[in-house]
Amino acid sequence: MPLAPWRSSLARALHLNRSLIYARYVQLATVRTDGRPANRTVVFRGFLDSTNQLKFITDDRSEKIEQLTAQPWAEVCWYFPKSREQFRLLGQLRAVGANGPEPLLKARQTQWQDLSDAARLQFAWAAPKQPRAEASAFHPPPPDPIQPLPNFCLLLLDPVQVDHLELRGDPQNRNLYIYNPEQQNWQIEAINP
Ligand SMILES: Cc1cc2nc3c(=O)[nH]c(=O)nc-3n(C[C@H](O)[C@H](O)[C@H](O)COP(=O)(O)O)c2cc1C
């Protein structure tokens, strides 16, 4: 799969903002089963090898999992403070848990191995959104650094539309990238901000 044309703009933004740790935090919106929106911050973990899919990680006990199972459409909103630009990436989100799919289990395992001990430990904490557990529930024994805990999920967002707004410039610049599945290519249009 060739690199999508929006990848170079995103790579440039990541480079220009590399000194800001929080420039890798994005807002990920999903749809709740009652049709209401849900939104939260997650950490961008790079791209899945030789694809245009963004990687994130999460706990399969978190609400976003049941949301994306019922409705896989999701959108990331990502603001880069240094270069003053926003990317909105719309696509389907899928979770790679302990049960696969098989070809992605290796990527899930590698992601687990790349985490810090502290990040891995969070997956052994008491279940999210339950009434506050006692302190000992947050001091579990460290999990195996090689084999992921069963609740560890790799999340993959496969964008089909990317809206890139650059505030710098007068007037501002806005480009829309739309994937055409029939032609298997991206169409790019300069649009008004
Ligand atoms: C800076 C920051 C980074 C976060 N990174 C992640 C992350 O990478 N994965 C994740 O599942 N939750 C992350 N969270 C927690 C989520 O924002 C959210 O509270 C949690 O995933 C539960 O969301 P849900 O109930 O909508 O599934 C992060 C929160 C903050 C403030």
mmCIF file with all atom_site columns, C-alpha atoms and ligand atoms in Angstrom, residues 25 38-43 45 57-59 62-65 67 129, ligand 1:
data_model
loop_
_atom_site.group_PDB
_atom_site.id
_atom_site.type_symbol
_atom_site.label_atom_id
_atom_site.label_alt_id
_atom_site.label_comp_id
_atom_site.label_asym_id
_atom_site.label_entity_id
_atom_site.label_seq_id
_atom_site.pdbx_PDB_ins_code
_atom_site.Cartn_x
_atom_site.Cartn_y
_atom_site.Cartn_z
_atom_site.occupancy
_atom_site.B_iso_or_equiv
_atom_site.pdbx_formal_charge
_atom_site.auth_seq_id
_atom_site.auth_comp_id
_atom_site.auth_asym_id
_atom_site.auth_atom_id
_atom_site.pdbx_PDB_model_num
ATOM   1  C CA  . TYR A 1 25  ? -1.979  13.086 22.219 1.00 0.00 ? 25  TYR A CA  1
ATOM   2  C CA  . ALA A 1 38  ? -18.021 9.825  22.994 1.00 0.00 ? 38  ALA A CA  1
ATOM   3  C CA  . ASN A 1 39  ? -14.620 11.478 22.932 1.00 0.00 ? 39  ASN A CA  1
ATOM   4  C CA  . ARG A 1 40  ? -11.371 10.951 24.778 1.00 0.00 ? 40  ARG A CA  1
ATOM   5  C CA  . THR A 1 41  ? -7.613  11.558 24.602 1.00 0.00 ? 41  THR A CA  1
ATOM   6  C CA  . VAL A 1 42  ? -5.340  8.725  23.458 1.00 0.00 ? 42  VAL A CA  1
ATOM   7  C CA  . VAL A 1 43  ? -1.647  8.503  22.579 1.00 0.00 ? 43  VAL A CA  1
ATOM   8  C CA  . ARG A 1 45  ? 1.655   5.044  18.660 1.00 0.00 ? 45  ARG A CA  1
ATOM   9  C CA  . ILE A 1 57  ? -3.658  1.034  22.479 1.00 0.00 ? 57  ILE A CA  1
ATOM   10 C CA  . THR A 1 58  ? -6.457  0.492  24.914 1.00 0.00 ? 58  THR A CA  1
ATOM   11 C CA  . ASP A 1 59  ? -8.048  -1.825 27.458 1.00 0.00 ? 59  ASP A CA  1
ATOM   12 C CA  . SER A 1 62  ? -13.063 0.332  28.290 1.00 0.00 ? 62  SER A CA  1
ATOM   13 C CA  . GLU A 1 63  ? -16.302 1.639  26.779 1.00 0.00 ? 63  GLU A CA  1
ATOM   14 C CA  . LYS A 1 64  ? -14.785 2.519  23.402 1.00 0.00 ? 64  LYS A CA  1
ATOM   15 C CA  . ILE A 1 65  ? -14.574 -1.207 22.608 1.00 0.00 ? 65  ILE A CA  1
ATOM   16 C CA  . GLN A 1 67  ? -18.865 1.390  20.913 1.00 0.00 ? 67  GLN A CA  1
ATOM   17 C CA  . LYS A 1 129 ? -15.326 2.942  35.377 1.00 0.00 ? 129 LYS A CA  1
HETATM 18 C C1  . LIG B 2 .   ? -2.876  12.427 28.062 1.00 0.00 ? 1   LIG B C1  1
HETATM 19 C C2  . LIG B 2 .   ? -3.778  11.213 28.083 1.00 0.00 ? 1   LIG B C2  1
HETATM 20 C C3  . LIG B 2 .   ? -3.409  10.093 27.360 1.00 0.00 ? 1   LIG B C3  1
HETATM 21 C C4  . LIG B 2 .   ? -4.226  8.962  27.339 1.00 0.00 ? 1   LIG B C4  1
HETATM 22 N N1  . LIG B 2 .   ? -3.878  7.895  26.568 1.00 0.00 ? 1   LIG B N1  1
HETATM 23 C C5  . LIG B 2 .   ? -4.716  6.841  26.470 1.00 0.00 ? 1   LIG B C5  1
HETATM 24 C C6  . LIG B 2 .   ? -4.422  5.772  25.571 1.00 0.00 ? 1   LIG B C6  1
HETATM 25 O O1  . LIG B 2 .   ? -3.404  5.774  24.860 1.00 0.00 ? 1   LIG B O1  1
HETATM 26 N N2  . LIG B 2 .   ? -5.315  4.747  25.498 1.00 0.00 ? 1   LIG B N2  1
HETATM 27 C C7  . LIG B 2 .   ? -6.472  4.744  26.237 1.00 0.00 ? 1   LIG B C7  1
HETATM 28 O O2  . LIG B 2 .   ? -7.241  3.792  26.105 1.00 0.00 ? 1   LIG B O2  1
HETATM 29 N N3  . LIG B 2 .   ? -6.771  5.719  27.100 1.00 0.00 ? 1   LIG B N3  1
HETATM 30 C C8  . LIG B 2 .   ? -5.914  6.789  27.217 1.00 0.00 ? 1   LIG B C8  1
HETATM 31 N N4  . LIG B 2 .   ? -6.233  7.805  28.079 1.00 0.00 ? 1   LIG B N4  1
HETATM 32 C C9  . LIG B 2 .   ? -7.469  7.704  28.888 1.00 0.00 ? 1   LIG B C9  1
HETATM 33 C C10 . LIG B 2 .   ? -8.681  8.026  28.020 1.00 0.00 ? 1   LIG B C10 1
HETATM 34 O O3  . LIG B 2 .   ? -8.730  9.429  27.742 1.00 0.00 ? 1   LIG B O3  1
HETATM 35 C C11 . LIG B 2 .   ? -10.007 7.560  28.642 1.00 0.00 ? 1   LIG B C11 1
HETATM 36 O O4  . LIG B 2 .   ? -10.184 8.141  29.908 1.00 0.00 ? 1   LIG B O4  1
HETATM 37 C C12 . LIG B 2 .   ? -10.068 6.031  28.768 1.00 0.00 ? 1   LIG B C12 1
HETATM 38 O O5  . LIG B 2 .   ? -9.515  5.396  27.621 1.00 0.00 ? 1   LIG B O5  1
HETATM 39 C C13 . LIG B 2 .   ? -11.505 5.537  28.942 1.00 0.00 ? 1   LIG B C13 1
HETATM 40 O O6  . LIG B 2 .   ? -12.254 5.949  27.806 1.00 0.00 ? 1   LIG B O6  1
HETATM 41 P P1  . LIG B 2 .   ? -13.614 5.198  27.322 1.00 0.00 ? 1   LIG B P1  1
HETATM 42 O O7  . LIG B 2 .   ? -14.394 4.909  28.557 1.00 0.00 ? 1   LIG B O7  1
HETATM 43 O O8  . LIG B 2 .   ? -14.287 6.213  26.443 1.00 0.00 ? 1   LIG B O8  1
HETATM 44 O O9  . LIG B 2 .   ? -13.231 3.974  26.580 1.00 0.00 ? 1   LIG B O9  1
HETATM 45 C C14 . LIG B 2 .   ? -5.424  8.954  28.102 1.00 0.00 ? 1   LIG B C14 1
HETATM 46 C C15 . LIG B 2 .   ? -5.782  10.083 28.829 1.00 0.00 ? 1   LIG B C15 1
HETATM 47 C C16 . LIG B 2 .   ? -4.979  11.198 28.815 1.00 0.00 ? 1   LIG B C16 1
HETATM 48 C C17 . LIG B 2 .   ? -5.429  12.410 29.597 1.00 0.00 ? 1   LIG B C17 1
#
